[in-house]
Amino acid sequence: MSKKVISFLLSICLLISATSTVFGGNSYSFEKIDDDYAVLIGKVTTISKDRIKLSKISDELWSDVVAGRRSDYRYIQDSTNKDSFIFDTTNFEENAFHDGDVIKAYFFNNSTSKMSDDGEEIPRKLLMYQPHGKKITIEDKVKFLEKMQILKGYEDGALHLERNITRGEFTALVMKMYYNYTCNHFTGAYNNDGEIIFPFQDVPKEHWARKYIEIAHWKNVISGKNENTFSPNESITIKDCVTVLIKACADRDTKKQGLSVAVNKLGGYPEGYLKIARENQLITNQFPDKIATREEVVELLYNAYNHEPKFTYTYQVRKPVIYLYPEKETKVNVKVSFDGAFTFTYPEYNKGWTVTAKTDGTLVSGTTEYPYLFWEGEVRNYTPVFDEGFLVGKKETISFLEEKLSLLGLNAKERADFITYWGPQLMKNDFNMIKFDTKEYASKVSLNIEPSPDSLIRVFMVYKAANGNESVKEQILNKGERKGFVAVEWGGTTDES
């Protein structure tokens, strides 16, 4: 969980009080809230009435998914072997912990150990804990969210979980979870003329949730009931809770693009978002059009904090072909590795290709000759980002490809093969945004050739339809060199794959 989320945990009660409500306000990987907020499972040893030591049981439990990567807390920046942590348990009952208890501990994880003047490690503050393996009830989840200062009751002390939550309340809650730093420093989204970009006329400046709704609109997390109406006081449905939450977690361009692809593949709104939520165990079988109760939102928020989903999105990689030009006739083994699955190969890929490569590029497998090795597949977690590239009109498409492919190192035959495959598809659009995304592609798809070529040229193009008015930073391409034993691979995809 990030610092901005922790700030939310500490400040959400102020928002709750102001609104007099319980609340303050093929596929895709939903990231749990993470960063400096850590969750570890270990064994308890009591030290004193307000101190415990949490010790490692296994490597698997002694780690946490943080910011999309697995962080192993055995090692920290001072290189100390970290097989245990000391926690301050002042906020818990004196007899809450016993030697040998196995618990899930929630705490702030600092990158280095802090020591007192006498050399003792300063305990980390234990935010919350749960007995490991215990069946979690709705009462436990409420207690967890209360302890984390997310939930607070009415003046009568009750949470009234049976009551509904409004669109404004849920939007504010999610914005504070994912964009708390922005919420604390936000002064408005302005256009080039200095005018605030905010279309919802039913959310005046004095509305308690205006800032959060404005940020959510700016971040493309929410949609209005129509062009200029948001209806902040209207109850929100399960499907819209799920949609807002999943959109909010996609806070980077690559995530947003991957989410868009996944949702479209899974049926669009709302079905795509609901499938992602179910696969990630955020929801079960709730009726999508049902008005969300506070109890159902407790379930959703608890799951967002505690699940570590491994659901991923895929991109279709189209026609990567591999040419081999040894300096003398050579037996060559070629292997392609990626997270995903082949959808077609030719010749058949049997744990790799083994062929006899001739100097003119002819490849022999058995008694059959091939001009190149061909494959297509679904590659997980590859997402092109058009941060640079070229805006190309229909009439310039062929000359553009001839020029750029020649610069990248493709010979006349390879350019002709590329253009006869991709040219007709590009020409369906009046304009295309084109990027040679080889570096990112190569980070997802490895190519191993034995014996190793002297020159390896890989070209991977991605494109999307454009209207001709877009502006993009022009991509700088490096010249491809062909020396000695040359291997060439080209392929591509579209953002609609």
Coordinates of C-alpha atoms in Angstrom, one line a residue:
M1 CA 0.0 0.0 0.0
S2 CA 1.3 3.4 -0.9
K3 CA 1.9 6.4 1.4
K4 CA -1.0 8.1 -0.2
V5 CA -3.2 5.2 0.8
I6 CA -2.0 5.3 4.4
S7 CA -2.7 9.0 4.5
F8 CA -6.2 8.1 3.5
L9 CA -6.5 5.6 6.4
L10 CA -5.5 8.3 8.8
S11 CA -7.8 11.0 7.3
I12 CA -10.9 9.3 6.1
C13 CA -12.6 9.7 9.4
L14 CA -12.6 13.5 8.9
L15 CA -14.4 13.0 5.6
I16 CA -16.8 10.6 7.3
S17 CA -17.7 13.1 10.0
A18 CA -18.3 15.8 7.5
T19 CA -20.8 13.7 5.6
S20 CA -22.5 12.1 8.6
T21 CA -22.3 8.7 6.9
V22 CA -20.7 5.4 7.6
F23 CA -18.3 5.9 4.7
G24 CA -16.2 8.9 3.9
G25 CA -17.2 9.4 1.1
N26 CA -8.1 -12.8 -21.0
S27 CA -7.9 -10.3 -18.8
Y28 CA -6.3 -7.8 -16.4
S29 CA -4.3 -7.9 -13.3
F30 CA -5.9 -6.0 -10.5
E31 CA -3.2 -4.7 -8.2
K32 CA -3.9 -4.7 -4.5
I33 CA -3.1 -1.5 -2.6
D34 CA 0.6 -1.6 -1.9
D35 CA 4.0 0.1 -1.7
D36 CA 5.2 1.1 1.8
Y37 CA 2.4 -0.9 3.4
A38 CA 3.4 -4.5 4.1
V39 CA 1.6 -7.7 4.9
L40 CA 3.6 -10.6 6.3
I41 CA 2.7 -13.9 7.9
G42 CA 4.9 -15.2 10.7
K43 CA 5.1 -16.7 14.2
V44 CA 4.7 -14.6 17.3
T45 CA 7.1 -14.4 20.2
T46 CA 6.0 -12.1 23.0
I47 CA 8.7 -9.7 24.3
S48 CA 6.7 -7.5 26.7
K49 CA 3.2 -6.3 27.2
D50 CA 3.5 -3.9 24.2
R51 CA 6.2 -5.7 22.1
I52 CA 6.2 -8.8 20.0
K53 CA 8.6 -10.4 17.5
L54 CA 7.3 -11.8 14.3
S55 CA 9.6 -14.5 12.8
K56 CA 9.7 -16.1 9.4
I57 CA 8.1 -19.5 8.9
S58 CA 8.7 -19.9 5.2
D59 CA 10.0 -17.8 2.3
E60 CA 6.6 -18.0 0.6
L61 CA 4.8 -16.4 3.5
W62 CA 7.7 -14.0 4.3
S63 CA 7.1 -11.9 1.2
D64 CA 4.5 -9.6 -0.2
V65 CA 3.4 -8.4 -3.7
V66 CA 4.4 -4.7 -3.8
A67 CA 4.0 -2.4 -6.7
G68 CA 3.7 -5.3 -9.2
R69 CA 6.9 -7.0 -8.0
R70 CA 7.6 -9.6 -5.3
S71 CA 9.5 -8.0 -2.5
D72 CA 11.4 -10.4 -0.2
Y73 CA 11.7 -8.8 3.3
R74 CA 14.6 -11.1 4.2
Y75 CA 17.0 -8.4 2.9
I76 CA 16.7 -4.7 3.3
Q77 CA 18.9 -1.8 2.2
D78 CA 21.4 -2.2 5.0
S79 CA 22.0 -5.8 3.8
T80 CA 20.9 -7.2 7.2
N81 CA 19.4 -10.7 7.0
K82 CA 15.9 -9.9 8.1
D83 CA 14.2 -13.0 9.4
S84 CA 12.1 -11.2 12.0
F85 CA 10.5 -7.9 12.9
I86 CA 9.8 -6.2 16.2
F87 CA 6.4 -4.7 16.5
D88 CA 4.9 -2.1 18.9
T89 CA 1.4 -3.5 19.9
T90 CA 0.4 -0.6 22.2
N91 CA -2.9 -0.2 20.5
F92 CA -4.0 -3.8 21.2
E93 CA -5.2 -5.6 24.3
E94 CA -2.4 -6.8 26.6
N95 CA -3.2 -10.5 26.2
A96 CA -4.0 -10.4 22.5
F97 CA -0.8 -12.2 21.5
H98 CA 0.6 -15.5 22.6
D99 CA 3.9 -17.3 21.9
G100 CA 3.5 -19.6 18.9
D101 CA 0.5 -17.7 17.3
V102 CA 0.7 -17.4 13.5
I103 CA -0.7 -14.1 12.4
K104 CA -1.0 -11.9 9.3
A105 CA 0.6 -8.6 10.3
Y106 CA -0.2 -5.3 8.6
F107 CA 2.5 -2.5 9.0
F108 CA 4.5 0.2 7.4
N109 CA 7.6 -1.2 5.8
N110 CA 10.6 1.1 5.9
S111 CA 13.5 0.2 3.6
T112 CA 16.0 0.3 6.4
S113 CA 16.0 -0.7 10.0
K114 CA 15.9 2.2 12.5
M115 CA 18.1 1.9 15.6
S116 CA 18.0 3.6 18.9
D117 CA 21.0 5.3 20.5
D118 CA 21.8 2.1 22.4
G119 CA 21.8 0.0 19.2
E120 CA 18.3 -1.6 19.7
E121 CA 16.0 -1.9 16.7
I122 CA 13.1 0.6 17.0
P123 CA 9.8 -1.4 16.7
R124 CA 7.5 -0.9 13.8
K125 CA 3.9 0.1 14.6
L126 CA 1.6 -2.8 14.1
L127 CA -1.5 -1.4 12.3
M128 CA -3.6 -4.5 12.3
Y129 CA -3.4 -8.3 12.5
Q130 CA -5.5 -11.4 11.8
P131 CA -5.0 -15.0 12.9
H132 CA -3.6 -16.9 9.9
G133 CA -6.0 -19.4 8.5
K134 CA -9.0 -18.2 10.5
K135 CA -12.3 -18.0 8.6
I136 CA -13.0 -14.3 8.2
T137 CA -16.5 -13.2 9.0
I138 CA -18.2 -9.9 8.0
E139 CA -17.7 -8.8 11.6
D140 CA -14.0 -9.4 11.2
K141 CA -13.9 -7.4 8.0
V142 CA -15.7 -4.5 9.6
K143 CA -13.3 -4.7 12.6
F144 CA -10.4 -4.7 10.2
L145 CA -11.6 -1.7 8.3
E146 CA -12.5 0.1 11.5
K147 CA -9.0 -0.6 12.9
M148 CA -7.5 0.7 9.7
Q149 CA -9.7 3.9 10.3
I150 CA -11.7 3.4 7.1
L151 CA -15.1 2.9 8.7
K152 CA -16.8 4.8 11.4
G153 CA -20.3 4.6 12.8
Y154 CA -23.1 7.1 13.0
E155 CA -23.6 9.2 16.1
D156 CA -25.6 6.3 17.6
G157 CA -22.5 4.1 17.2
A158 CA -24.0 1.8 14.6
L159 CA -22.5 1.2 11.2
H160 CA -25.9 0.5 9.5
L161 CA -24.3 -1.9 7.0
E162 CA -27.8 -2.5 5.5
R163 CA -28.0 1.1 4.1
N164 CA -26.9 2.1 0.6
I165 CA -23.9 4.1 -0.5
T166 CA -24.1 7.0 -2.9
R167 CA -22.1 7.6 -6.1
G168 CA -20.4 10.6 -4.5
E169 CA -19.4 8.7 -1.3
F170 CA -18.0 5.8 -3.2
T171 CA -16.0 8.0 -5.6
A172 CA -14.6 10.0 -2.7
L173 CA -13.6 6.8 -0.9
V174 CA -11.8 5.3 -4.0
M175 CA -10.0 8.6 -4.8
K176 CA -8.7 8.8 -1.3
M177 CA -7.5 5.2 -1.6
Y178 CA -5.6 5.6 -4.8
Y179 CA -5.0 9.3 -5.3
N180 CA -4.7 10.6 -1.8
Y181 CA -1.6 12.8 -2.5
T182 CA -3.5 14.3 -5.5
C183 CA -6.5 14.9 -3.3
N184 CA -4.4 16.8 -0.7
H185 CA -2.8 19.1 -3.3
F186 CA -5.4 19.3 -6.0
T187 CA -6.5 22.8 -7.1
G188 CA -8.4 21.9 -10.2
A189 CA -7.9 20.5 -13.8
Y190 CA -7.5 23.4 -16.2
N191 CA -7.4 23.7 -20.0
N192 CA -5.0 25.9 -22.0
D193 CA -7.3 28.9 -21.5
G194 CA -7.2 28.5 -17.7
E195 CA -10.7 27.2 -17.5
I196 CA -11.6 24.4 -15.1
I197 CA -12.4 21.2 -17.0
F198 CA -15.5 19.8 -15.2
P199 CA -18.8 19.1 -16.9
F200 CA -21.1 18.0 -14.1
Q201 CA -23.4 20.9 -13.3
D202 CA -25.1 19.1 -10.5
V203 CA -21.9 19.0 -8.4
P204 CA -21.3 22.7 -7.3
K205 CA -18.0 23.9 -5.9
E206 CA -19.4 23.8 -2.4
H207 CA -20.5 20.1 -2.6
W208 CA -18.5 18.1 0.0
A209 CA -17.4 15.6 -2.7
R210 CA -16.6 18.0 -5.5
K211 CA -12.8 17.7 -5.3
Y212 CA -12.9 13.9 -5.4
I213 CA -15.4 13.8 -8.2
E214 CA -13.3 16.4 -10.1
I215 CA -10.2 14.3 -9.7
A216 CA -12.0 11.1 -10.7
H217 CA -13.2 12.8 -13.9
W218 CA -9.7 14.2 -14.6
K219 CA -8.3 10.7 -14.1
N220 CA -11.0 9.1 -16.4
V221 CA -12.2 6.9 -13.5
I222 CA -15.9 7.9 -13.6
S223 CA -18.6 8.6 -16.1
G224 CA -21.6 10.8 -15.6
K225 CA -25.2 9.8 -15.9
N226 CA -25.1 11.9 -19.1
E227 CA -22.8 14.6 -20.5
N228 CA -23.3 17.2 -17.7
T229 CA -24.9 15.2 -14.8
F230 CA -23.1 13.0 -12.2
S231 CA -25.9 12.5 -9.6
P232 CA -23.6 12.4 -6.6
N233 CA -26.4 11.7 -4.1
E234 CA -27.9 8.8 -6.1
S235 CA -27.2 5.2 -4.8
I236 CA -24.5 3.4 -6.7
T237 CA -24.8 -0.1 -8.3
I238 CA -22.5 -3.1 -7.8
K239 CA -21.3 -2.9 -11.4
D240 CA -20.4 0.8 -11.1
C241 CA -18.6 0.2 -7.8
V242 CA -16.5 -2.5 -9.5
T243 CA -15.9 -0.3 -12.5
V244 CA -14.7 2.7 -10.5
L245 CA -12.4 0.6 -8.3
I246 CA -10.8 -1.3 -11.2
K247 CA -10.3 1.9 -13.3
A248 CA -8.7 3.6 -10.3
C249 CA -6.1 0.9 -9.9
A250 CA -5.0 1.4 -13.5
D251 CA -3.0 4.6 -12.6
R252 CA -0.3 4.3 -15.3
D253 CA -0.6 4.5 -19.1
T254 CA 0.4 0.9 -19.5
K255 CA -2.1 -0.3 -17.0
K256 CA -4.9 1.8 -18.6
Q257 CA -4.1 0.5 -22.0
G258 CA -4.0 -3.1 -20.7
L259 CA -7.3 -2.6 -18.9
S260 CA -8.9 -1.2 -22.1
V261 CA -7.8 -4.2 -24.1
A262 CA -8.9 -6.7 -21.4
V263 CA -12.3 -5.1 -20.9
N264 CA -13.0 -5.0 -24.6
K265 CA -12.0 -8.7 -25.0
L266 CA -14.2 -9.6 -22.1
G267 CA -17.4 -7.9 -23.4
G268 CA -17.0 -4.2 -22.6
Y269 CA -18.8 -2.4 -19.9
P270 CA -20.0 -3.7 -17.5
E271 CA -19.3 -7.4 -18.2
G272 CA -15.6 -7.0 -18.8
Y273 CA -15.1 -5.2 -15.5
L274 CA -17.3 -7.8 -13.7
K275 CA -15.4 -10.7 -15.1
I276 CA -12.1 -9.1 -14.0
A277 CA -13.5 -8.5 -10.5
R278 CA -14.8 -12.1 -10.2
E279 CA -11.5 -13.6 -11.5
N280 CA -9.7 -11.5 -8.9
Q281 CA -12.0 -12.5 -6.1
L282 CA -13.1 -8.9 -5.5
I283 CA -16.8 -10.0 -5.8
T284 CA -18.6 -13.4 -6.1
N285 CA -22.1 -13.6 -7.6
Q286 CA -23.7 -10.3 -6.8
F287 CA -26.3 -9.1 -9.2
P288 CA -24.6 -6.3 -11.2
D289 CA -27.6 -3.9 -11.2
K290 CA -28.3 -4.3 -7.5
I291 CA -27.8 -1.1 -5.4
A292 CA -24.7 -1.6 -3.3
T293 CA -25.1 -1.7 0.4
R294 CA -22.5 -0.7 2.9
E295 CA -22.0 -4.3 3.8
E296 CA -21.2 -5.2 0.2
V297 CA -18.8 -2.3 0.0
V298 CA -17.1 -3.6 3.1
E299 CA -16.5 -6.9 1.3
L300 CA -15.2 -5.1 -1.8
L301 CA -12.8 -2.9 0.1
Y302 CA -11.6 -5.7 2.3
N303 CA -10.9 -7.8 -0.8
A304 CA -9.1 -4.9 -2.5
Y305 CA -6.8 -4.7 0.5
N306 CA -6.1 -8.4 1.0
H307 CA -6.3 -10.3 -2.3
E308 CA -3.2 -10.9 -4.4
P309 CA -4.6 -11.8 -7.8
K310 CA -2.6 -13.2 -10.6
F311 CA -5.1 -12.6 -13.4
T312 CA -3.3 -11.2 -16.5
Y313 CA -4.1 -9.6 -19.9
T314 CA -2.8 -10.8 -23.2
Y315 CA -1.9 -9.3 -26.6
Q316 CA -1.9 -11.1 -29.9
V317 CA 1.5 -11.0 -31.5
R318 CA 1.0 -11.4 -35.2
K319 CA 3.3 -13.2 -37.6
P320 CA 6.8 -12.9 -36.2
V321 CA 8.9 -14.5 -38.8
I322 CA 12.6 -15.5 -38.4
Y323 CA 15.2 -15.5 -41.2
L324 CA 18.6 -17.1 -40.8
Y325 CA 21.6 -16.3 -43.0
P326 CA 24.8 -18.2 -41.9
E327 CA 28.1 -17.7 -43.7
K328 CA 28.1 -21.4 -44.4
E329 CA 25.5 -24.1 -44.3
T330 CA 24.8 -24.6 -40.6
K331 CA 22.5 -26.6 -38.3
V332 CA 20.7 -24.1 -36.2
N333 CA 18.4 -24.4 -33.2
V334 CA 15.9 -21.6 -32.5
K335 CA 13.8 -21.2 -29.4
V336 CA 11.2 -18.5 -28.6
S337 CA 10.2 -18.0 -25.0
F338 CA 7.4 -15.8 -23.5
D339 CA 4.7 -15.8 -20.9
G340 CA 1.7 -17.0 -22.9
A341 CA 0.9 -19.5 -25.6
F342 CA 1.5 -20.2 -29.3
T343 CA -1.6 -20.0 -31.4
F344 CA 0.1 -21.2 -34.6
T345 CA 3.6 -22.2 -35.7
Y346 CA 5.1 -23.3 -39.1
P347 CA 6.9 -25.5 -39.3
E348 CA 5.7 -27.2 -36.1
Y349 CA 7.4 -25.9 -33.0
N350 CA 8.5 -28.9 -30.9
K351 CA 10.3 -27.4 -27.9
G352 CA 12.1 -25.3 -30.6
W353 CA 13.0 -25.5 -34.2
T354 CA 16.1 -27.3 -35.5
V355 CA 16.8 -26.6 -39.1
T356 CA 19.7 -26.6 -41.6
A357 CA 20.2 -23.0 -42.7
K358 CA 21.8 -22.3 -46.1
T359 CA 23.6 -19.1 -46.9
D360 CA 20.8 -17.8 -49.1
G361 CA 18.3 -18.0 -46.2
T362 CA 16.7 -21.3 -47.2
L363 CA 15.8 -23.4 -44.1
V364 CA 15.5 -27.2 -44.4
S365 CA 13.6 -29.3 -41.9
G366 CA 13.4 -33.0 -42.9
T367 CA 12.8 -32.9 -46.6
T368 CA 10.9 -29.6 -46.7
E369 CA 12.3 -26.2 -47.4
Y370 CA 11.0 -23.0 -45.8
P371 CA 11.8 -19.3 -46.4
Y372 CA 11.5 -18.5 -42.7
L373 CA 10.2 -19.7 -39.3
F374 CA 6.7 -18.5 -38.5
W375 CA 4.8 -18.2 -35.2
E376 CA 1.9 -16.3 -33.7
G377 CA 0.8 -16.2 -30.0
E378 CA -0.9 -14.6 -27.1
V379 CA 1.7 -12.8 -25.0
R380 CA 0.8 -11.9 -21.4
N381 CA 1.5 -8.5 -19.9
Y382 CA 2.8 -6.8 -23.1
T383 CA 1.2 -3.4 -23.5
P384 CA 2.4 -0.9 -26.1
V385 CA 2.4 2.8 -25.1
F386 CA 2.4 5.4 -27.8
D387 CA 4.6 7.8 -26.0
E388 CA 6.6 8.2 -29.3
G389 CA 6.2 7.1 -32.9
F390 CA 4.9 8.4 -36.2
L391 CA 1.6 9.7 -37.5
V392 CA 1.4 8.3 -41.0
G393 CA -1.3 9.0 -43.7
K394 CA -2.7 6.4 -46.0
K395 CA -0.9 7.7 -49.1
E396 CA 2.5 7.7 -47.3
T397 CA 2.2 4.3 -45.7
I398 CA 4.2 2.3 -48.3
S399 CA 7.0 4.8 -48.7
F400 CA 7.2 5.2 -44.9
L401 CA 7.6 1.5 -44.4
E402 CA 10.2 1.2 -47.2
E403 CA 12.3 3.9 -45.6
K404 CA 12.0 2.9 -41.9
L405 CA 12.4 -0.9 -42.5
S406 CA 15.5 -0.3 -44.7
L407 CA 17.0 1.9 -41.9
L408 CA 16.3 -0.8 -39.3
G409 CA 18.2 -3.3 -41.4
L410 CA 15.7 -5.4 -43.4
N411 CA 16.7 -6.4 -46.9
A412 CA 14.5 -6.1 -50.0
K413 CA 12.9 -9.5 -49.6
E414 CA 12.2 -9.0 -45.9
R415 CA 10.7 -5.6 -46.5
A416 CA 8.5 -7.0 -49.2
D417 CA 7.3 -9.8 -46.9
F418 CA 6.6 -7.2 -44.2
I419 CA 4.8 -4.8 -46.4
T420 CA 2.6 -7.4 -48.2
Y421 CA 1.4 -8.6 -44.8
W422 CA 1.0 -5.3 -42.9
G423 CA 0.3 -2.9 -45.8
P424 CA -3.3 -4.0 -46.5
Q425 CA -4.2 -3.8 -42.8
L426 CA -2.6 -0.3 -42.4
M427 CA -4.3 1.0 -45.5
K428 CA -7.8 0.3 -44.0
N429 CA -7.3 3.5 -42.0
D430 CA -6.9 7.1 -43.3
F431 CA -4.2 7.6 -40.6
N432 CA -2.2 5.4 -38.3
M433 CA -0.1 6.0 -35.2
I434 CA 2.9 3.7 -35.8
K435 CA 5.6 2.8 -33.3
F436 CA 8.5 0.3 -33.6
D437 CA 8.2 -1.1 -30.1
T438 CA 11.0 -3.6 -30.4
K439 CA 12.6 -2.9 -27.0
E440 CA 9.4 -3.5 -25.0
Y441 CA 8.5 -6.5 -27.2
A442 CA 12.0 -8.0 -26.7
S443 CA 11.6 -7.7 -22.9
K444 CA 8.6 -9.9 -23.1
V445 CA 9.6 -12.3 -25.9
S446 CA 13.1 -13.8 -25.8
L447 CA 14.8 -15.3 -28.9
N448 CA 17.6 -17.8 -28.4
I449 CA 19.5 -19.0 -31.5
E450 CA 22.4 -21.5 -31.4
P451 CA 24.9 -21.0 -32.7
S452 CA 24.6 -17.3 -31.8
P453 CA 24.4 -15.0 -34.8
D454 CA 26.9 -12.2 -35.3
S455 CA 24.0 -9.8 -36.1
L456 CA 20.5 -10.1 -34.7
I457 CA 17.9 -7.7 -36.1
R458 CA 14.5 -7.6 -34.4
V459 CA 11.7 -5.3 -35.7
F460 CA 8.3 -5.2 -34.0
M461 CA 5.7 -2.7 -35.1
V462 CA 2.5 -1.7 -33.3
Y463 CA -0.1 0.6 -34.7
K464 CA -3.5 2.1 -34.0
A465 CA -6.0 4.0 -36.1
A466 CA -5.7 7.8 -35.8
N467 CA -7.7 10.8 -37.0
G468 CA -4.8 12.8 -38.3
N469 CA -4.9 15.5 -35.6
E470 CA -2.8 13.7 -33.0
S471 CA 0.6 15.0 -32.0
V472 CA 3.4 12.5 -31.0
K473 CA 7.1 12.8 -30.3
E474 CA 8.9 11.4 -33.3
Q475 CA 10.6 8.1 -32.6
I476 CA 14.4 8.0 -33.2
L477 CA 15.4 4.7 -34.8
N478 CA 18.9 3.1 -34.8
K479 CA 20.4 1.8 -38.0
G480 CA 20.5 -2.0 -38.2
E481 CA 23.8 -3.6 -39.1
R482 CA 24.2 -6.9 -41.0
K483 CA 27.6 -8.6 -40.5
G484 CA 28.6 -12.3 -40.5
F485 CA 25.9 -14.8 -39.5
V486 CA 22.7 -12.7 -39.7
A487 CA 19.3 -13.5 -38.0
V488 CA 16.3 -11.3 -38.6
E489 CA 12.9 -11.3 -36.9
W490 CA 9.9 -9.1 -37.7
G491 CA 6.4 -9.0 -36.4
G492 CA 3.7 -6.7 -35.1
T493 CA 0.4 -6.1 -33.5
T494 CA -2.4 -3.5 -33.2
D495 CA -3.7 -2.0 -30.0
E496 CA -7.1 -3.6 -30.8
S497 CA -5.5 -7.1 -30.6

